[in-house]
Backbone as numpy.savetxt, mean C-alpha at the origin, in Angstrom:
# Nx Ny Nz CAx CAy CAz Cx Cy Cz
29.60 5.45 23.48 28.94 5.99 22.28 29.69 5.60 21.01
31.01 5.64 21.11 31.81 5.23 19.95 31.60 3.79 19.60
31.53 2.94 20.63 31.30 1.51 20.41 29.93 1.27 19.80
28.92 2.01 20.28 27.57 1.87 19.74 27.52 2.29 18.27
28.15 3.42 17.94 28.18 3.88 16.55 28.89 2.88 15.66
29.99 2.32 16.14 30.72 1.32 15.36 29.87 0.08 15.14
29.10 -0.32 16.16 28.23 -1.50 16.02 27.15 -1.27 14.98
26.58 -0.04 14.97 25.55 0.27 13.97 26.13 0.22 12.57
27.31 0.81 12.37 27.95 0.82 11.06 28.25 -0.61 10.59
28.77 -1.44 11.50 29.08 -2.82 11.15 27.81 -3.58 10.80
26.74 -3.37 11.57 25.48 -4.08 11.31 24.92 -3.73 9.95
24.98 -2.44 9.58 24.44 -2.00 8.29 25.28 -2.52 7.13
26.62 -2.39 7.26 27.49 -2.77 6.14 27.55 -4.27 5.94
27.47 -5.04 7.01 27.56 -6.50 6.86 26.23 -7.15 6.51
25.13 -6.42 6.65 23.83 -7.00 6.31 23.49 -6.85 4.84
24.30 -6.14 4.10 24.06 -5.95 2.66 23.01 -4.91 2.37
22.65 -4.07 3.35 21.65 -3.04 3.13 22.24 -1.89 2.32
21.49 -1.40 1.34 21.91 -0.22 0.61 21.43 1.02 1.34
21.93 2.18 0.91 21.48 3.43 1.51 19.98 3.61 1.33
19.47 3.25 0.14 18.04 3.37 -0.12 17.23 2.48 0.83
17.70 1.27 1.08 16.99 0.38 1.99 16.98 0.92 3.40
18.11 1.51 3.82 18.18 2.08 5.17 17.21 3.24 5.30
17.16 4.12 4.29 16.29 5.29 4.36 14.82 4.94 4.24
14.51 3.76 3.71 13.10 3.36 3.65 12.58 2.91 5.02
13.47 2.64 5.96 13.07 2.27 7.32 12.02 1.16 7.33
12.25 0.14 6.50 11.35 -1.01 6.52 10.22 -0.97 5.51
9.98 0.19 4.88 8.90 0.24 3.90 9.30 -0.47 2.61
8.38 -1.19 1.97 8.70 -1.83 0.69 8.79 -0.80 -0.42
9.31 -1.22 -1.55 9.41 -0.34 -2.72 8.04 -0.26 -3.39
7.53 0.94 -3.55 6.23 1.12 -4.19 6.33 1.15 -5.70
5.19 1.04 -6.36 5.17 1.02 -7.83 4.28 2.12 -8.40
3.90 3.08 -7.56 3.10 4.22 -8.03 3.72 5.51 -7.50
3.47 6.65 -8.16 3.97 7.93 -7.63 3.43 8.21 -6.23
2.17 7.82 -5.98 1.60 8.04 -4.64 2.37 7.26 -3.59
2.76 6.03 -3.94 3.54 5.22 -3.00 4.88 5.87 -2.71
5.50 6.45 -3.73 6.79 7.11 -3.54 6.65 8.32 -2.63
5.59 9.10 -2.81 5.38 10.27 -1.95 5.14 9.86 -0.50
4.39 8.78 -0.31 4.14 8.33 1.07 5.42 7.79 1.69
6.23 7.10 0.89 7.50 6.60 1.42 8.42 7.75 1.79
8.43 8.80 0.96 9.26 9.97 1.26 8.81 10.64 2.55
7.49 10.78 2.71 6.96 11.35 3.95 7.38 10.52 5.15
7.28 9.20 5.01 7.68 8.30 6.09 9.16 8.46 6.41
9.99 8.53 5.37 11.44 8.66 5.58 11.78 9.91 6.38
11.24 11.06 5.94 11.59 12.31 6.61 10.97 12.40 7.99
9.79 11.79 8.19 9.22 11.76 9.54 10.10 10.93 10.47
10.61 9.81 9.95 11.50 8.97 10.75 12.81 9.68 11.04
13.35 10.39 10.04 14.59 11.14 10.25 14.38 12.23 11.30
13.26 12.94 11.20 12.96 13.98 12.20 12.83 13.37 13.59
12.18 12.22 13.69 12.04 11.57 14.99 13.39 11.15 15.55
14.27 10.67 14.67 15.61 10.28 15.13 16.42 11.49 15.59
16.29 12.61 14.86 17.00 13.83 15.27 16.52 14.29 16.64
15.20 14.33 16.81 14.64 14.72 18.12 15.09 13.73 19.19
15.08 12.45 18.83 15.51 11.44 19.80 16.96 11.63 20.23
17.83 11.91 19.26 19.25 12.12 19.60 19.40 13.33 20.52
18.67 14.40 20.23 18.75 15.60 21.08 18.27 15.28 22.49
17.14 14.58 22.59 16.61 14.24 23.91 17.55 13.32 24.66
18.08 12.32 23.96 19.03 11.41 24.63 20.27 12.17 25.08
20.75 13.08 24.24 21.94 13.85 24.60 21.69 14.73 25.81
20.54 15.45 25.82 20.22 16.29 26.96 20.02 15.47 28.23
19.41 14.30 28.09 19.23 13.43 29.25 20.58 12.99 29.81
21.49 12.58 28.89 22.82 12.15 29.34 23.56 13.32 29.98
23.43 14.54 29.37 24.09 15.72 29.95 23.56 16.00 31.35
22.24 15.90 31.52 21.64 16.16 32.82 22.11 15.14 33.86
22.11 13.88 33.47 22.55 12.84 34.40 24.01 13.02 34.78
24.83 13.43 33.81 26.27 13.54 34.06 26.64 14.78 34.85
25.99 15.93 34.57 26.48 17.19 35.13 25.51 17.89 36.08
24.30 17.38 36.19 23.33 18.06 37.05 22.71 17.11 38.08
23.37 16.05 38.38 22.89 15.16 39.43 23.44 15.63 40.78
22.83 15.17 41.81 23.31 15.53 43.15 24.59 14.76 43.45
25.63 15.51 43.80 26.92 14.89 44.07 26.93 14.23 45.44
27.73 13.21 45.55 27.87 12.54 46.85 28.45 13.52 47.86
27.81 13.62 49.00 28.28 14.49 50.07 27.81 15.92 49.97
27.18 16.28 48.83 26.69 17.66 48.67 25.42 17.85 49.49
25.27 19.01 50.09 24.10 19.28 50.93 22.98 19.97 50.16
23.32 20.63 49.06 22.32 21.36 48.29 22.01 20.64 46.97
20.80 20.88 46.46 20.43 20.35 45.15 21.15 21.14 44.06
21.36 20.54 42.90 21.93 21.29 41.78 21.00 22.43 41.37
21.49 23.30 40.56 20.70 24.43 40.09 19.46 23.91 39.36
18.30 24.48 39.67 17.03 24.05 39.09 16.63 24.95 37.92
15.89 24.39 36.97 15.53 25.13 35.75 14.02 25.18 35.50
13.20 24.78 36.48 11.78 24.69 36.20 11.12 26.05 35.99
11.76 27.13 36.39 11.18 28.46 36.19 12.02 29.29 35.21
12.78 28.62 34.37 13.59 29.31 33.37 12.70 29.61 32.17
12.27 30.87 32.05 11.30 31.23 31.02 11.81 30.99 29.60
13.01 31.42 29.24 13.50 31.14 27.87 13.53 29.65 27.55
13.96 28.82 28.52 14.01 27.39 28.28 12.61 26.82 28.08
11.65 27.28 28.89 10.28 26.77 28.77 9.66 27.19 27.44
9.98 28.39 26.98 9.48 28.83 25.68 10.03 27.95 24.56
11.32 27.65 24.62 11.92 26.78 23.61 11.26 25.40 23.63
11.04 24.85 24.82 10.46 23.52 24.93 8.99 23.49 24.52
8.37 24.65 24.44 6.98 24.73 23.97 6.91 25.00 22.47
7.74 25.92 22.01 7.67 26.34 20.61 8.22 25.26 19.67
9.35 24.65 20.03 9.98 23.66 19.15 9.04 22.49 18.85
8.40 21.86 19.86 7.45 20.77 19.53 6.30 21.24 18.65
5.80 22.47 18.88 4.72 22.98 18.04 5.17 23.14 16.59
6.38 23.61 16.39 6.90 23.76 15.03 7.05 22.39 14.36
7.57 21.42 15.12 7.74 20.07 14.56 6.39 19.49 14.15
5.39 19.60 15.02 4.06 19.07 14.72 3.46 19.80 13.52
3.61 21.12 13.46 3.05 21.89 12.35 3.67 21.48 11.01
5.00 21.30 10.99 5.68 20.89 9.76 5.22 19.50 9.33
5.17 18.55 10.27 4.71 17.20 9.93 3.27 17.22 9.46
2.44 18.03 10.10 1.03 18.13 9.69 0.92 18.67 8.27
1.71 19.70 7.95 1.65 20.29 6.61 2.00 19.27 5.54
3.12 18.58 5.70 3.54 17.63 4.67 2.61 16.41 4.62
2.03 16.04 5.76 1.05 14.96 5.75 -0.18 15.34 4.94
-0.66 16.56 5.12 -1.83 17.03 4.37 -1.52 17.09 2.87
-0.31 17.55 2.52 0.08 17.63 1.10 0.01 16.25 0.46
0.59 15.24 1.11 0.59 13.90 0.56 -0.83 13.32 0.57
-1.57 13.58 1.63 -2.94 13.06 1.72 -3.82 13.62 0.61
-3.64 14.90 0.29 -4.43 15.49 -0.79 -4.13 14.86 -2.13
-2.89 14.43 -2.33 -2.53 13.73 -3.57 -3.17 12.35 -3.61
-3.07 11.62 -2.51 -3.58 10.24 -2.46 -5.10 10.21 -2.54
-5.77 11.21 -1.93 -7.23 11.21 -1.88 -7.87 12.14 -2.90
-7.15 12.52 -3.94 -7.70 13.46 -4.90 -8.85 12.83 -5.69
-9.67 13.67 -6.29 -10.80 13.21 -7.09 -10.34 12.82 -8.49
-11.11 11.95 -9.11 -10.83 11.56 -10.49 -11.10 12.75 -11.42
-10.32 12.84 -12.49 -10.46 13.93 -13.45 -11.30 13.54 -14.66
-11.56 12.26 -14.83 -12.40 11.82 -15.94 -11.64 11.19 -17.09
-10.30 11.30 -17.09 -9.52 10.72 -18.17 -8.90 9.38 -17.78
-9.30 8.85 -16.63 -8.69 7.63 -16.11 -9.37 6.38 -16.69
-8.64 5.28 -16.68 -9.25 3.98 -16.94 -10.16 3.66 -15.76
-11.40 3.28 -16.04 -12.35 2.98 -14.98 -12.30 1.50 -14.63
-12.16 1.22 -13.33 -12.13 -0.16 -12.83 -13.03 -0.25 -11.61
-13.86 -1.28 -11.56 -14.72 -1.49 -10.39 -14.17 -2.63 -9.54
-14.28 -2.48 -8.24 -13.85 -3.49 -7.27 -15.06 -3.89 -6.44
-15.36 -5.17 -6.42 -16.45 -5.67 -5.59 -15.92 -6.77 -4.69
-16.01 -6.57 -3.39 -15.59 -7.58 -2.43 -16.78 -8.35 -1.91
-16.59 -9.63 -1.70 -17.64 -10.47 -1.10 -16.96 -11.61 -0.36
-17.68 -12.23 0.53 -17.11 -13.36 1.27 -17.03 -14.58 0.35
-15.81 -15.05 0.00 -14.51 -14.51 0.36 -13.69 -14.45 -0.91
-14.03 -13.47 -1.74 -13.31 -13.32 -2.99 -13.57 -11.93 -3.57
-13.16 -11.74 -4.82 -13.24 -10.44 -5.45 -13.82 -10.54 -6.86
-14.45 -9.47 -7.28 -14.85 -9.29 -8.68 -14.31 -7.95 -9.16
-13.66 -7.96 -10.32 -13.11 -6.74 -10.90 -13.74 -6.53 -12.27
-14.13 -5.30 -12.55 -14.81 -5.02 -13.81 -14.22 -3.84 -14.54
-14.47 -3.79 -15.86 -14.01 -2.71 -16.73 -15.24 -2.08 -17.38
-15.85 -1.07 -16.76 -17.12 -0.50 -17.28 -17.02 0.04 -18.69
-15.82 0.44 -19.11 -15.65 1.02 -20.44 -15.42 -0.03 -21.52
-15.34 -1.31 -21.12 -15.11 -2.40 -22.07 -16.29 -3.36 -22.00
-17.04 -3.45 -23.09 -18.26 -4.27 -23.11 -17.94 -5.63 -23.71
-18.28 -6.68 -22.97 -18.08 -8.06 -23.42 -19.17 -8.45 -24.42
-19.02 -9.59 -25.11 -20.02 -10.01 -26.09 -21.42 -10.21 -25.51
-21.54 -10.44 -24.19 -22.86 -10.62 -23.60 -23.56 -9.31 -23.31
-22.93 -8.18 -23.69 -23.54 -6.88 -23.50 -23.27 -6.25 -22.15
-22.54 -6.94 -21.29 -22.20 -6.43 -19.96 -20.74 -6.03 -19.90
-20.37 -5.19 -18.93 -18.95 -4.84 -18.81 -18.09 -6.07 -18.56
-16.95 -6.13 -19.19 -16.02 -7.24 -18.97 -15.61 -7.27 -17.51
-15.52 -8.48 -16.95 -15.18 -8.61 -15.54 -14.50 -9.94 -15.29
-13.96 -10.09 -14.09 -13.38 -11.35 -13.66 -13.80 -11.58 -12.22
-14.23 -12.79 -11.92 -14.68 -13.15 -10.57 -13.82 -14.29 -10.05
-13.30 -14.13 -8.84 -12.51 -15.19 -8.24 -13.37 -16.34 -7.77
-12.81 -17.54 -7.82 -13.51 -18.74 -7.37 -12.57 -19.52 -6.45
-13.05 -20.65 -5.95 -12.21 -21.48 -5.08 -11.11 -22.18 -5.87
-11.21 -22.18 -7.18 -10.19 -22.84 -8.00 -9.35 -21.86 -8.81
-9.70 -20.56 -8.79 -8.98 -19.59 -9.61 -8.87 -18.25 -8.88
-7.65 -17.77 -8.72 -7.43 -16.45 -8.13 -7.79 -15.38 -9.15
-8.60 -14.39 -8.79 -8.95 -13.34 -9.76 -7.72 -12.49 -10.11
-7.52 -12.27 -11.39 -6.39 -11.46 -11.87 -6.92 -10.13 -12.36
-6.51 -9.06 -11.71 -6.89 -7.71 -12.13 -5.80 -7.20 -13.07
-6.11 -7.20 -14.37 -5.15 -6.76 -15.38 -5.25 -5.25 -15.53
-4.11 -4.57 -15.38 -4.06 -3.11 -15.45 -2.91 -2.68 -16.35
-2.97 -1.45 -16.89 -1.87 -0.94 -17.71 -0.86 -0.18 -16.87
0.36 -0.12 -17.34 1.34 0.78 -16.74 1.23 2.14 -17.42
1.75 3.15 -16.75 1.86 4.51 -17.32 0.51 5.07 -17.78
-0.53 4.81 -16.98 -1.84 5.35 -17.30 -2.62 5.58 -16.01
-3.31 6.72 -15.86 -4.09 6.94 -14.64 -5.28 5.97 -14.56
-5.58 5.53 -13.36 -6.63 4.54 -13.14 -7.51 5.01 -12.00
-8.81 4.95 -12.18 -9.79 5.28 -11.15 -10.50 4.01 -10.71
-10.48 3.72 -9.43 -11.11 2.53 -8.87 -12.38 2.94 -8.12
-13.46 2.24 -8.39 -14.70 2.43 -7.64 -15.03 1.12 -6.96
-15.21 1.16 -5.64 -15.29 -0.08 -4.87 -16.58 -0.17 -4.07
-16.96 -1.42 -3.79 -18.18 -1.68 -3.01 -18.12 -3.11 -2.50
-18.70 -3.34 -1.33 -18.80 -4.68 -0.78 -20.24 -5.18 -0.90
-20.39 -6.48 -1.07 -21.71 -7.09 -1.14 -22.20 -7.60 0.21
-21.34 -7.58 1.21 -21.77 -8.11 2.51 -21.12 -7.33 3.64
-19.95 -7.78 4.12 -19.29 -7.13 5.24 -18.20 -6.20 4.73
-17.48 -5.55 5.66 -16.40 -4.65 5.27 -15.17 -5.47 4.90
-14.64 -5.22 3.72 -13.38 -5.79 3.27 -12.36 -4.66 3.13
-11.16 -4.98 2.70 -10.14 -3.95 2.50 -9.24 -4.35 1.33
-9.20 -3.48 0.33 -8.40 -3.71 -0.88 -6.97 -3.26 -0.59
-6.05 -4.21 -0.68 -4.65 -3.89 -0.33 -3.70 -4.57 -1.30
-2.94 -3.76 -2.01 -1.80 -4.22 -2.80 -0.57 -3.65 -2.11
0.26 -4.47 -1.47 1.39 -3.94 -0.69 2.25 -2.95 -1.46
2.44 -3.17 -2.77 3.29 -2.25 -3.54 2.63 -0.89 -3.77
1.32 -0.78 -3.53 0.67 0.53 -3.59 0.91 1.31 -2.29
1.29 0.63 -1.24 1.64 1.21 0.07 0.47 1.86 0.79
-0.77 1.53 0.42 -1.90 1.96 1.23 -3.07 1.01 1.00
-4.03 1.06 1.90 -5.20 0.18 1.84 -6.46 1.03 1.68
-7.51 0.40 1.17 -8.80 1.07 1.03 -9.89 0.17 1.58
-10.62 0.64 2.59 -11.74 -0.13 3.10 -12.83 -0.23 2.04
-13.33 -1.44 1.83 -14.39 -1.69 0.86 -15.66 -1.95 1.66
-16.55 -0.98 1.67 -17.72 -1.03 2.55 -18.99 -1.33 1.78
-19.94 -2.01 2.42 -21.26 -2.16 1.80 -22.01 -0.82 1.84
-22.84 -0.59 0.84 -23.64 0.63 0.76 -22.77 1.88 1.01
-21.77 2.12 0.15 -20.86 3.24 0.41 -21.56 4.59 0.46
-22.60 4.79 -0.35 -23.31 6.07 -0.31 -23.99 6.28 1.03
-24.70 5.23 1.51 -25.38 5.35 2.80 -24.39 5.50 3.95
-23.19 4.92 3.79 -22.17 5.02 4.83 -21.28 6.26 4.64
-21.66 7.12 3.69 -20.94 8.37 3.46 -19.46 8.11 3.22
-19.17 7.09 2.42 -17.78 6.77 2.09 -17.45 7.26 0.69
-16.32 7.89 0.56 -15.79 8.23 -0.77 -15.18 6.96 -1.34
-15.90 6.31 -2.21 -15.49 4.97 -2.65 -14.81 4.96 -4.01
-14.43 6.12 -4.53 -13.64 6.19 -5.77 -12.30 6.83 -5.45
-11.24 6.18 -5.86 -9.89 6.70 -5.62 -9.04 6.47 -6.86
-7.92 7.18 -6.93 -7.15 7.27 -8.18 -5.68 6.99 -7.90
-5.03 6.33 -8.84 -3.57 6.30 -8.87 -3.13 6.90 -10.20
-2.03 7.63 -10.15 -1.56 8.32 -11.36 -1.07 7.35 -12.41
-0.38 6.29 -11.97 0.08 5.26 -12.90 0.77 4.16 -12.10
0.87 2.99 -12.71 1.75 1.94 -12.23 3.04 2.08 -13.02
4.16 2.11 -12.32 5.40 2.54 -12.95 6.17 1.44 -13.67
5.84 0.19 -13.40 6.58 -0.88 -14.09 5.69 -2.11 -14.25
5.89 -2.87 -15.32 5.13 -4.12 -15.48 5.49 -5.11 -14.37
4.56 -5.99 -14.10 4.83 -7.01 -13.08 3.56 -7.62 -12.55
3.74 -8.59 -11.68 2.63 -9.25 -11.00 2.75 -8.96 -9.52
1.68 -8.47 -8.90 1.71 -8.05 -7.51 0.53 -8.69 -6.76
0.84 -9.34 -5.67 -0.22 -9.98 -4.90 -1.07 -8.92 -4.22
-2.36 -9.19 -4.14 -3.29 -8.32 -3.42 -4.00 -9.12 -2.35
-4.44 -8.43 -1.30 -5.04 -9.12 -0.16 -6.23 -8.33 0.36
-7.06 -9.03 1.13 -8.06 -8.36 1.95 -7.39 -8.08 3.30
-7.37 -6.82 3.70 -6.67 -6.43 4.93 -7.64 -6.14 6.08
-8.90 -6.54 5.94 -9.90 -6.34 6.99 -10.51 -7.70 7.32
-10.46 -8.08 8.61 -10.99 -9.40 8.97 -12.47 -9.47 8.60
-12.81 -10.40 7.71 -14.15 -10.44 7.14 -14.82 -11.80 7.27
-14.24 -12.70 8.07 -14.87 -14.00 8.25 -13.87 -15.13 8.21
-14.40 -16.34 8.11 -13.59 -17.54 8.30 -12.45 -17.66 7.30
-12.67 -17.25 6.04 -11.66 -17.44 5.01 -11.00 -16.11 4.62
-11.00 -15.17 5.53 -10.40 -13.86 5.26 -8.95 -13.98 4.78
-8.17 -14.81 5.43 -6.74 -14.90 5.11 -6.49 -15.50 3.73
-7.50 -16.13 3.14 -7.34 -16.76 1.83 -7.90 -15.90 0.71
-8.33 -14.69 1.04 -9.01 -13.82 0.08 -8.00 -12.99 -0.70
-7.15 -13.67 -1.45 -6.10 -13.00 -2.22 -6.53 -12.77 -3.66
-5.86 -11.84 -4.30 -6.03 -11.62 -5.74 -4.66 -11.22 -6.30
-4.62 -10.95 -7.59 -3.35 -10.57 -8.21 -3.55 -9.41 -9.16
-2.68 -8.41 -9.06 -2.64 -7.32 -10.04 -1.58 -7.67 -11.07
-1.99 -7.69 -12.33 -1.06 -7.97 -13.43 -0.92 -6.68 -14.25
0.22 -6.01 -14.12 0.45 -4.75 -14.82 1.14 -5.02 -16.15
0.49 -4.63 -17.24 1.01 -4.87 -18.59 1.40 -3.56 -19.26
2.36 -3.61 -20.21 2.64 -2.44 -21.03 1.39 -1.99 -21.77
1.28 -0.71 -22.12 0.04 -0.19 -22.73 -0.44 -0.97 -23.95
0.46 -1.32 -24.86 0.04 -2.02 -26.08 -0.56 -3.39 -25.74
0.06 -4.11 -24.82 -0.46 -5.42 -24.43 -1.78 -5.28 -23.69
-1.92 -4.23 -22.89 -3.20 -4.04 -22.19 -4.32 -3.76 -23.18
-4.07 -2.94 -24.18 -5.09 -2.68 -25.19 -5.44 -3.96 -25.94
-4.45 -4.80 -26.21 -4.72 -6.08 -26.84 -5.60 -6.94 -25.94
-5.32 -6.92 -24.65 -6.13 -7.67 -23.68 -7.58 -7.21 -23.72
-7.82 -5.89 -23.72 -9.20 -5.38 -23.76 -9.90 -5.77 -25.05
-9.17 -5.73 -26.15 -9.78 -6.12 -27.43 -10.20 -7.58 -27.41
-9.37 -8.44 -26.85 -9.71 -9.86 -26.79 -10.92 -10.07 -25.88
-11.02 -9.30 -24.79 -12.15 -9.45 -23.88 -13.48 -9.10 -24.55
-13.44 -8.41 -25.69 -14.67 -8.05 -26.40 -15.04 -9.05 -27.49
-14.25 -10.12 -27.62 -14.48 -11.10 -28.69 -15.02 -12.41 -28.14
-15.54 -13.22 -29.04 -16.04 -14.55 -28.69 -14.88 -15.54 -28.69
-14.79 -16.33 -27.65 -13.79 -17.39 -27.58 -14.30 -18.58 -28.40
-13.63 -18.94 -29.49 -14.14 -20.03 -30.34 -14.18 -21.37 -29.63
-13.43 -21.54 -28.59 -13.42 -22.82 -27.88 -14.64 -22.99 -26.99
-15.21 -21.86 -26.52 -16.35 -21.95 -25.61 -17.63 -21.39 -26.20
-17.52 -20.59 -27.26 -18.70 -19.95 -27.84 -19.18 -18.77 -27.01
-18.44 -18.39 -26.01 -18.78 -17.25 -25.17 -17.61 -16.27 -25.18
-17.78 -15.16 -24.48 -16.72 -14.17 -24.45 -15.47 -14.69 -23.76
-14.34 -14.18 -24.18 -13.08 -14.55 -23.53 -13.10 -14.15 -22.06
-12.67 -15.04 -21.20 -12.44 -14.70 -19.80 -11.07 -14.03 -19.68
-10.80 -13.48 -18.52 -9.48 -12.88 -18.29 -8.39 -13.92 -18.48
-8.58 -15.11 -17.90 -7.55 -16.15 -18.00 -7.33 -16.58 -19.45
-8.44 -16.76 -20.18 -8.32 -17.18 -21.58 -7.71 -16.08 -22.44
-8.03 -14.82 -22.14 -7.47 -13.71 -22.91 -5.96 -13.62 -22.70
-5.51 -13.80 -21.47 -4.08 -13.78 -21.20 -3.37 -14.93 -21.92
-4.00 -16.11 -21.91 -3.40 -17.25 -22.59 -3.32 -17.01 -24.10
-4.34 -16.36 -24.65 -4.36 -16.11 -26.09 -3.29 -15.10 -26.49
-2.92 -14.20 -25.59 -1.91 -13.20 -25.92 -0.52 -13.81 -26.02
-0.25 -14.83 -25.20 1.00 -15.58 -25.30 2.22 -14.65 -25.29
2.32 -13.82 -24.22 3.41 -12.84 -24.16 4.36 -13.12 -23.01
4.52 -14.39 -22.65 5.47 -14.74 -21.61 4.84 -14.77 -20.23
5.66 -14.58 -19.22 5.19 -14.73 -17.83 4.08 -13.75 -17.49
4.13 -12.53 -18.04 3.10 -11.55 -17.73 1.73 -11.97 -18.27
1.71 -12.89 -19.21 0.44 -13.37 -19.76 0.10 -14.76 -19.26
0.72 -15.18 -18.18 0.38 -16.47 -17.58 -1.11 -16.46 -17.23
-1.87 -17.44 -17.68 -3.32 -17.41 -17.44 -3.71 -17.64 -15.98
-2.78 -18.11 -15.16 -3.06 -18.31 -13.73 -2.17 -17.39 -12.90
-2.59 -17.13 -11.69 -1.83 -16.24 -10.82 -0.44 -16.81 -10.54
0.53 -15.94 -10.42 1.91 -16.38 -10.19 2.44 -15.87 -8.85
1.63 -15.09 -8.12 2.08 -14.57 -6.83 1.37 -15.22 -5.65
0.28 -15.92 -5.89 -0.47 -16.57 -4.82 -1.21 -17.75 -5.42
-2.01 -18.44 -4.62 -2.70 -19.64 -5.10 -4.12 -19.67 -4.58
-5.00 -20.45 -5.21 -6.39 -20.50 -4.75 -6.49 -21.10 -3.35
-7.56 -20.73 -2.66 -7.80 -21.26 -1.32 -8.50 -22.61 -1.41
-8.16 -23.49 -0.50 -8.86 -24.75 -0.36 -9.98 -24.56 0.66
-11.26 -24.69 0.25 -12.37 -24.42 1.17 -12.49 -25.44 2.31
-11.74 -26.53 2.23 -11.80 -27.52 3.29 -11.22 -26.92 4.58
-12.01 -26.77 5.65 -11.50 -26.13 6.88 -10.41 -26.92 7.56
-10.23 -28.19 7.19 -9.18 -28.99 7.82 -7.86 -28.89 7.06
-7.90 -28.25 5.89 -6.68 -28.12 5.10 -5.76 -27.07 5.70
-4.48 -27.35 5.70 -3.51 -26.40 6.19 -2.73 -25.85 5.01
-2.80 -24.54 4.83 -2.16 -23.91 3.68 -1.35 -22.70 4.11
-0.28 -22.48 3.41 0.51 -21.27 3.61 0.43 -20.44 2.33
0.03 -19.18 2.46 -0.14 -18.33 1.30 0.97 -17.28 1.25
1.46 -17.05 0.06 2.49 -16.03 -0.13 1.87 -14.65 0.13
């Protein structure tokens, strides 16, 4: 046991893992309060499982060491199958563990699945084979329709969002079931066709994105031949830059005579890497089925 403990300590210290990385037990760092709560739930569930595991391993080792049949002995060791206090403990303790885990799971689930309050930025998500369309119903483009961005075979759709602001997403599929997944959000949402007919709650909320950045998004539900290439990008901007982005989306692009696209609006803002007009976390898919591509 001492050698095993020493090996674990050496493995952790020589791998460059921090205490935070160890306690995350493999989960990535989230960028929303909901992600943090889910990571915390995961951490404590894993800690509880390890504690129970250590107790079970210890009792198993104790039983093997001190309650096995000795060589040359004619009688079995003392039996415990009718020990009422022991059986009560073995029944009550697992029930308490399950009840505690259930309670904290429900608490976190209620936060993640809460209803919109009405003060959120409204964003629509539309999945289709094999790309995405994102819209801003509260921002009207020069053509009289809500500003939106649609992914193509030559351009990854960029979903521009603000940091430090609640956001409500309403999602729908135009064909098969897709799944909206940003790994840094730490959860996925199935995007179903006809959500009302399928009795799906298709609006969900995040309290805020906690830091600016570019985050790759994926379809996490197998939806056909090009499912693995159905990527998008979330571009989180500071509030002032996001408001500037929305204002530009409502203007005419003098170069095209039409409304600014998301890519053109980002280029016009000229605010460094966060305003790169093309995705920086992934790349467009090549529709040629013979092409071999590796996607980040």
